[in-house]
PDB file of C-alpha atoms in Angstrom:
ATOM      1  CA  UNK A   1      20.839 -72.364  53.405  1.00 95.00           C
ATOM      2  CA  UNK A   2      17.301 -71.846  52.116  1.00 96.00           C
ATOM      3  CA  UNK A   3      16.612 -68.534  50.389  1.00 97.00           C
ATOM      4  CA  UNK A   4      12.954 -67.567  50.038  1.00 96.00           C
ATOM      5  CA  UNK A   5      12.243 -66.058  46.648  1.00 97.00           C
ATOM      6  CA  UNK A   6      10.074 -66.258  43.560  1.00 98.00           C
ATOM      7  CA  UNK A   7      10.694 -68.511  40.581  1.00 98.00           C
ATOM      8  CA  UNK A   8       9.324 -67.655  37.166  1.00 98.00           C
ATOM      9  CA  UNK A   9       9.018 -70.359  34.540  1.00 98.00           C
ATOM     10  CA  UNK A  10       7.173 -70.792  31.275  1.00 97.00           C
ATOM     11  CA  UNK A  11       5.098 -73.516  29.657  1.00 96.00           C
ATOM     12  CA  UNK A  12       5.250 -74.651  26.023  1.00 94.00           C
ATOM     13  CA  UNK A  13       3.071 -71.694  24.952  1.00 94.00           C
ATOM     14  CA  UNK A  14       5.291 -69.203  26.782  1.00 93.00           C
ATOM     15  CA  UNK A  15       2.734 -68.497  29.530  1.00 95.00           C
ATOM     16  CA  UNK A  16       4.400 -67.182  32.670  1.00 97.00           C
ATOM     17  CA  UNK A  17       4.112 -68.952  36.023  1.00 97.00           C
ATOM     18  CA  UNK A  18       5.059 -67.023  39.172  1.00 98.00           C
ATOM     19  CA  UNK A  19       5.672 -69.168  42.268  1.00 97.00           C
ATOM     20  CA  UNK A  20       7.226 -68.541  45.679  1.00 97.00           C
ATOM     21  CA  UNK A  21       9.953 -71.064  46.337  1.00 97.00           C
ATOM     22  CA  UNK A  22      12.724 -71.628  48.838  1.00 96.00           C
ATOM     23  CA  UNK A  23      15.697 -73.266  47.124  1.00 98.00           C
ATOM     24  CA  UNK A  24      18.752 -74.518  48.955  1.00 98.00           C
ATOM     25  CA  UNK A  25      21.424 -72.171  47.610  1.00 97.00           C
ATOM     26  CA  UNK A  26      25.169 -72.567  47.275  1.00 95.00           C
ATOM     27  CA  UNK A  27      27.131 -69.943  49.273  1.00 95.00           C
ATOM     28  CA  UNK A  28      28.350 -68.197  46.108  1.00 96.00           C
ATOM     29  CA  UNK A  29      24.899 -68.402  44.462  1.00 97.00           C
ATOM     30  CA  UNK A  30      26.377 -70.214  41.447  1.00 98.00           C
ATOM     31  CA  UNK A  31      23.717 -72.916  41.723  1.00 98.00           C
ATOM     32  CA  UNK A  32      20.930 -74.212  43.893  1.00 98.00           C
ATOM     33  CA  UNK A  33      18.517 -77.049  44.564  1.00 98.00           C
ATOM     34  CA  UNK A  34      14.802 -76.629  43.935  1.00 98.00           C
ATOM     35  CA  UNK A  35      12.351 -79.103  45.495  1.00 97.00           C
ATOM     36  CA  UNK A  36       8.933 -78.528  43.900  1.00 97.00           C
ATOM     37  CA  UNK A  37       6.164 -81.080  44.180  1.00 94.00           C
ATOM     38  CA  UNK A  38       5.549 -82.910  40.914  1.00 95.00           C
ATOM     39  CA  UNK A  39       1.981 -81.608  40.892  1.00 94.00           C
ATOM     40  CA  UNK A  40       3.216 -78.003  40.678  1.00 96.00           C
ATOM     41  CA  UNK A  41       3.304 -75.899  37.537  1.00 97.00           C
ATOM     42  CA  UNK A  42       6.909 -74.960  38.308  1.00 97.00           C
ATOM     43  CA  UNK A  43       7.941 -78.624  38.196  1.00 98.00           C
ATOM     44  CA  UNK A  44       6.111 -79.208  34.909  1.00 97.00           C
ATOM     45  CA  UNK A  45       7.647 -76.108  33.308  1.00 98.00           C
ATOM     46  CA  UNK A  46      11.188 -76.847  34.468  1.00 98.00           C
ATOM     47  CA  UNK A  47      10.934 -80.446  33.310  1.00 97.00           C
ATOM     48  CA  UNK A  48       9.706 -79.271  29.921  1.00 97.00           C
ATOM     49  CA  UNK A  49      11.953 -76.251  29.310  1.00 96.00           C
ATOM     50  CA  UNK A  50      14.902 -76.804  31.637  1.00 98.00           C
ATOM     51  CA  UNK A  51      15.284 -73.165  32.655  1.00 98.00           C
ATOM     52  CA  UNK A  52      13.815 -70.408  34.802  1.00 98.00           C
ATOM     53  CA  UNK A  53      14.591 -67.357  36.926  1.00 98.00           C
ATOM     54  CA  UNK A  54      14.939 -67.078  40.709  1.00 98.00           C
ATOM     55  CA  UNK A  55      14.161 -63.613  42.097  1.00 98.00           C
ATOM     56  CA  UNK A  56      15.124 -62.059  45.423  1.00 98.00           C
ATOM     57  CA  UNK A  57      12.187 -59.791  46.276  1.00 98.00           C
ATOM     58  CA  UNK A  58      10.980 -57.730  49.207  1.00 97.00           C
ATOM     59  CA  UNK A  59       7.373 -57.401  47.997  1.00 96.00           C
ATOM     60  CA  UNK A  60       5.559 -59.771  50.358  1.00 97.00           C
ATOM     61  CA  UNK A  61       2.174 -58.901  48.854  1.00 97.00           C
ATOM     62  CA  UNK A  62       3.383 -60.422  45.566  1.00 97.00           C
ATOM     63  CA  UNK A  63       4.657 -63.487  47.454  1.00 97.00           C
ATOM     64  CA  UNK A  64       1.318 -63.879  49.246  1.00 97.00           C
ATOM     65  CA  UNK A  65      -0.740 -63.485  46.077  1.00 97.00           C
ATOM     66  CA  UNK A  66       1.414 -65.958  44.160  1.00 97.00           C
ATOM     67  CA  UNK A  67       1.400 -68.481  47.022  1.00 96.00           C
ATOM     68  CA  UNK A  68      -2.392 -68.789  46.986  1.00 96.00           C
ATOM     69  CA  UNK A  69      -2.883 -68.210  43.229  1.00 94.00           C
ATOM     70  CA  UNK A  70      -4.474 -64.787  43.681  1.00 95.00           C
ATOM     71  CA  UNK A  71      -2.456 -62.745  41.197  1.00 94.00           C
ATOM     72  CA  UNK A  72      -5.090 -60.568  39.546  1.00 87.00           C
ATOM     73  CA  UNK A  73      -2.753 -59.550  36.724  1.00 91.00           C
ATOM     74  CA  UNK A  74       0.640 -60.812  35.671  1.00 91.00           C
ATOM     75  CA  UNK A  75       3.440 -58.758  37.204  1.00 96.00           C
ATOM     76  CA  UNK A  76       5.548 -56.563  34.918  1.00 97.00           C
ATOM     77  CA  UNK A  77       8.533 -58.402  33.442  1.00 98.00           C
ATOM     78  CA  UNK A  78      11.324 -58.088  30.903  1.00 98.00           C
ATOM     79  CA  UNK A  79      13.162 -60.750  28.917  1.00 98.00           C
ATOM     80  CA  UNK A  80      15.945 -62.731  30.547  1.00 98.00           C
ATOM     81  CA  UNK A  81      19.420 -62.452  29.005  1.00 98.00           C
ATOM     82  CA  UNK A  82      20.679 -66.056  28.720  1.00 98.00           C
ATOM     83  CA  UNK A  83      17.519 -68.167  28.730  1.00 98.00           C
ATOM     84  CA  UNK A  84      14.001 -68.004  27.259  1.00 96.00           C
ATOM     85  CA  UNK A  85      12.397 -66.604  30.406  1.00 97.00           C
ATOM     86  CA  UNK A  86      11.046 -63.528  32.149  1.00 98.00           C
ATOM     87  CA  UNK A  87      12.483 -61.352  34.940  1.00 98.00           C
ATOM     88  CA  UNK A  88      10.202 -59.570  37.413  1.00 98.00           C
ATOM     89  CA  UNK A  89      10.651 -55.797  37.178  1.00 98.00           C
ATOM     90  CA  UNK A  90       9.957 -55.453  40.905  1.00 97.00           C
ATOM     91  CA  UNK A  91      12.767 -57.824  41.930  1.00 98.00           C
ATOM     92  CA  UNK A  92      15.801 -56.657  43.857  1.00 98.00           C
ATOM     93  CA  UNK A  93      18.056 -59.090  42.011  1.00 98.00           C
ATOM     94  CA  UNK A  94      17.630 -62.150  39.831  1.00 98.00           C
ATOM     95  CA  UNK A  95      19.366 -65.398  38.890  1.00 98.00           C
ATOM     96  CA  UNK A  96      18.722 -66.961  35.487  1.00 98.00           C
ATOM     97  CA  UNK A  97      19.325 -70.713  35.569  1.00 98.00           C
ATOM     98  CA  UNK A  98      19.396 -73.937  33.584  1.00 98.00           C
ATOM     99  CA  UNK A  99      18.504 -77.355  34.955  1.00 98.00           C
ATOM    100  CA  UNK A 100      21.517 -79.656  35.412  1.00 98.00           C
ATOM    101  CA  UNK A 101      19.664 -82.664  36.818  1.00 98.00           C
ATOM    102  CA  UNK A 102      16.106 -83.578  37.715  1.00 98.00           C
ATOM    103  CA  UNK A 103      15.173 -86.402  40.092  1.00 98.00           C
ATOM    104  CA  UNK A 104      11.450 -87.141  40.072  1.00 96.00           C
ATOM    105  CA  UNK A 105      11.648 -90.496  41.818  1.00 96.00           C
ATOM    106  CA  UNK A 106       9.749 -89.038  44.812  1.00 93.00           C
ATOM    107  CA  UNK A 107       6.660 -86.833  45.105  1.00 91.00           C
ATOM    108  CA  UNK A 108       8.827 -83.841  45.963  1.00 93.00           C
ATOM    109  CA  UNK A 109      11.338 -83.633  43.142  1.00 97.00           C
ATOM    110  CA  UNK A 110      14.939 -82.475  43.371  1.00 98.00           C
ATOM    111  CA  UNK A 111      16.088 -80.185  40.590  1.00 98.00           C
ATOM    112  CA  UNK A 112      19.714 -79.048  40.575  1.00 98.00           C
ATOM    113  CA  UNK A 113      20.323 -75.915  38.568  1.00 98.00           C
ATOM    114  CA  UNK A 114      23.296 -73.817  37.495  1.00 98.00           C
ATOM    115  CA  UNK A 115      23.098 -70.020  37.358  1.00 98.00           C
ATOM    116  CA  UNK A 116      23.800 -68.628  33.881  1.00 98.00           C
ATOM    117  CA  UNK A 117      23.344 -64.916  34.559  1.00 98.00           C
ATOM    118  CA  UNK A 118      22.678 -62.600  37.510  1.00 98.00           C
ATOM    119  CA  UNK A 119      21.314 -59.098  37.584  1.00 98.00           C
ATOM    120  CA  UNK A 120      20.433 -56.368  40.052  1.00 98.00           C
ATOM    121  CA  UNK A 121      17.628 -53.838  39.805  1.00 98.00           C
ATOM    122  CA  UNK A 122      17.634 -52.136  43.212  1.00 97.00           C
ATOM    123  CA  UNK A 123      18.620 -52.463  46.850  1.00 97.00           C
ATOM    124  CA  UNK A 124      16.817 -54.912  49.101  1.00 96.00           C
ATOM    125  CA  UNK A 125      14.549 -53.016  51.527  1.00 94.00           C
ATOM    126  CA  UNK A 126      16.086 -54.627  54.615  1.00 93.00           C
ATOM    127  CA  UNK A 127      14.955 -56.762  57.525  1.00 93.00           C
ATOM    128  CA  UNK A 128      11.422 -56.208  58.782  1.00 96.00           C
ATOM    129  CA  UNK A 129       9.487 -58.440  61.189  1.00 97.00           C
ATOM    130  CA  UNK A 130       6.169 -57.978  59.387  1.00 97.00           C
ATOM    131  CA  UNK A 131       7.671 -59.044  56.056  1.00 97.00           C
ATOM    132  CA  UNK A 132       9.104 -62.166  57.679  1.00 97.00           C
ATOM    133  CA  UNK A 133       5.747 -62.906  59.343  1.00 98.00           C
ATOM    134  CA  UNK A 134       3.962 -62.677  55.988  1.00 98.00           C
ATOM    135  CA  UNK A 135       6.447 -65.094  54.422  1.00 97.00           C
ATOM    136  CA  UNK A 136       5.804 -67.574  57.245  1.00 97.00           C
ATOM    137  CA  UNK A 137       2.050 -67.069  56.813  1.00 97.00           C
ATOM    138  CA  UNK A 138       2.363 -67.695  53.067  1.00 97.00           C
ATOM    139  CA  UNK A 139       4.211 -70.946  53.706  1.00 95.00           C
ATOM    140  CA  UNK A 140       1.454 -71.991  56.132  1.00 95.00           C
ATOM    141  CA  UNK A 141      -1.187 -71.132  53.534  1.00 95.00           C
ATOM    142  CA  UNK A 142       0.411 -73.446  50.985  1.00 93.00           C
ATOM    143  CA  UNK A 143       0.333 -76.263  53.551  1.00 92.00           C
ATOM    144  CA  UNK A 144      -3.177 -75.694  54.947  1.00 91.00           C
ATOM    145  CA  UNK A 145      -4.263 -79.137  53.712  1.00 87.00           C
ATOM    146  CA  UNK A 146      -1.452 -80.832  55.665  1.00 88.00           C
ATOM    147  CA  UNK A 147      -1.482 -79.050  59.043  1.00 91.00           C
ATOM    148  CA  UNK A 148      -3.946 -79.411  61.903  1.00 91.00           C
ATOM    149  CA  UNK A 149      -6.527 -76.582  61.918  1.00 89.00           C
ATOM    150  CA  UNK A 150      -5.874 -75.611  65.551  1.00 92.00           C
ATOM    151  CA  UNK A 151      -2.134 -75.465  64.887  1.00 95.00           C
ATOM    152  CA  UNK A 152      -2.678 -73.180  61.883  1.00 93.00           C
ATOM    153  CA  UNK A 153      -4.913 -70.850  63.926  1.00 92.00           C
ATOM    154  CA  UNK A 154      -2.322 -70.739  66.715  1.00 95.00           C
ATOM    155  CA  UNK A 155       0.519 -69.966  64.332  1.00 96.00           C
ATOM    156  CA  UNK A 156      -1.454 -67.255  62.533  1.00 96.00           C
ATOM    157  CA  UNK A 157      -2.325 -65.634  65.868  1.00 95.00           C
ATOM    158  CA  UNK A 158       1.364 -65.534  66.774  1.00 97.00           C
ATOM    159  CA  UNK A 159       2.303 -64.067  63.378  1.00 97.00           C
ATOM    160  CA  UNK A 160      -0.319 -61.311  63.681  1.00 97.00           C
ATOM    161  CA  UNK A 161       1.641 -59.534  66.460  1.00 97.00           C
ATOM    162  CA  UNK A 162       4.715 -58.516  64.403  1.00 97.00           C
ATOM    163  CA  UNK A 163       2.444 -57.525  61.517  1.00 98.00           C
ATOM    164  CA  UNK A 164       0.406 -55.238  63.770  1.00 97.00           C
ATOM    165  CA  UNK A 165       3.556 -53.729  65.271  1.00 97.00           C
ATOM    166  CA  UNK A 166       5.789 -53.251  62.231  1.00 97.00           C
ATOM    167  CA  UNK A 167       3.827 -53.573  58.966  1.00 97.00           C
ATOM    168  CA  UNK A 168       3.311 -51.086  56.192  1.00 97.00           C
ATOM    169  CA  UNK A 169       0.222 -51.106  53.971  1.00 97.00           C
ATOM    170  CA  UNK A 170       1.426 -53.925  51.669  1.00 95.00           C
ATOM    171  CA  UNK A 171       2.353 -56.183  54.573  1.00 97.00           C
ATOM    172  CA  UNK A 172      -1.053 -55.614  56.191  1.00 98.00           C
ATOM    173  CA  UNK A 173      -2.848 -56.375  52.919  1.00 97.00           C
ATOM    174  CA  UNK A 174      -0.761 -59.489  52.365  1.00 98.00           C
ATOM    175  CA  UNK A 175      -1.366 -60.837  55.866  1.00 98.00           C
ATOM    176  CA  UNK A 176      -5.126 -60.247  55.691  1.00 97.00           C
ATOM    177  CA  UNK A 177      -5.304 -61.898  52.250  1.00 97.00           C
ATOM    178  CA  UNK A 178      -3.534 -64.969  53.633  1.00 97.00           C
ATOM    179  CA  UNK A 179      -5.604 -64.975  56.824  1.00 96.00           C
ATOM    180  CA  UNK A 180      -8.865 -64.906  54.832  1.00 96.00           C
ATOM    181  CA  UNK A 181      -7.611 -67.693  52.570  1.00 96.00           C
ATOM    182  CA  UNK A 182      -6.563 -69.909  55.473  1.00 95.00           C
ATOM    183  CA  UNK A 183      -9.754 -69.218  57.466  1.00 93.00           C
ATOM    184  CA  UNK A 184     -11.863 -70.188  54.455  1.00 93.00           C
ATOM    185  CA  UNK A 185      -9.774 -73.300  53.707  1.00 91.00           C
ATOM    186  CA  UNK A 186      -9.919 -74.488  57.336  1.00 88.00           C
ATOM    187  CA  UNK A 187     -13.699 -73.903  57.470  1.00 87.00           C
ATOM    188  CA  UNK A 188     -14.203 -75.824  54.213  1.00 83.00           C
ATOM    189  CA  UNK A 189     -12.070 -78.670  55.510  1.00 74.00           C
ATOM    190  CA  UNK A 190     -14.066 -78.781  58.760  1.00 65.00           C
ATOM    191  CA  UNK A 191     -17.392 -78.754  56.874  1.00 68.00           C
ATOM    192  CA  UNK A 192     -16.213 -81.548  54.596  1.00 66.00           C
ATOM    193  CA  UNK A 193     -15.142 -83.615  57.605  1.00 59.00           C
ATOM    194  CA  UNK A 194     -18.543 -82.994  59.260  1.00 57.00           C
ATOM    195  CA  UNK A 195     -20.401 -84.387  56.235  1.00 58.00           C
ATOM    196  CA  UNK A 196     -18.578 -87.716  56.348  1.00 56.00           C
TER     197      UNK A 196
END
């Protein structure tokens, strides 16, 4: 099963990278498979350092901002217990991990990791249609260069309904941030195609 979350990793200088990611998790959460593209900062950091932290979060505004590289300030963190890494203070729970194997023979790598420590900060908010819609919108935003413009517009229009019906302030902000990003990216892509 794929679990949508946020992975934090660090570069050689200790700078924090915050990235939404959907690993394939083992049922007991003792390990999981990450599949970042080799062009991603997460891939570079995990290849270099061999460790990171997976967070289960319910803050979809943070997911949206991280997905499109619009984090204005680094989120609050504290030091991980078993690895040189950082845990998001806003997480519901977290999973510190070490890389067991890394296959970079394809563009989308496969990184198998083993959990070394788990922690819990607070209860998960619960199921909410707007939160799920924002996660889907964030995934679309990260793939805007690969999906047909009309298809993206259609999918965003469909996702708007649950946001309008069930969102709180953060979910509304997150969806509008993603919508503006995607609208701008699609327009830029169309203008670039028109110049050719």
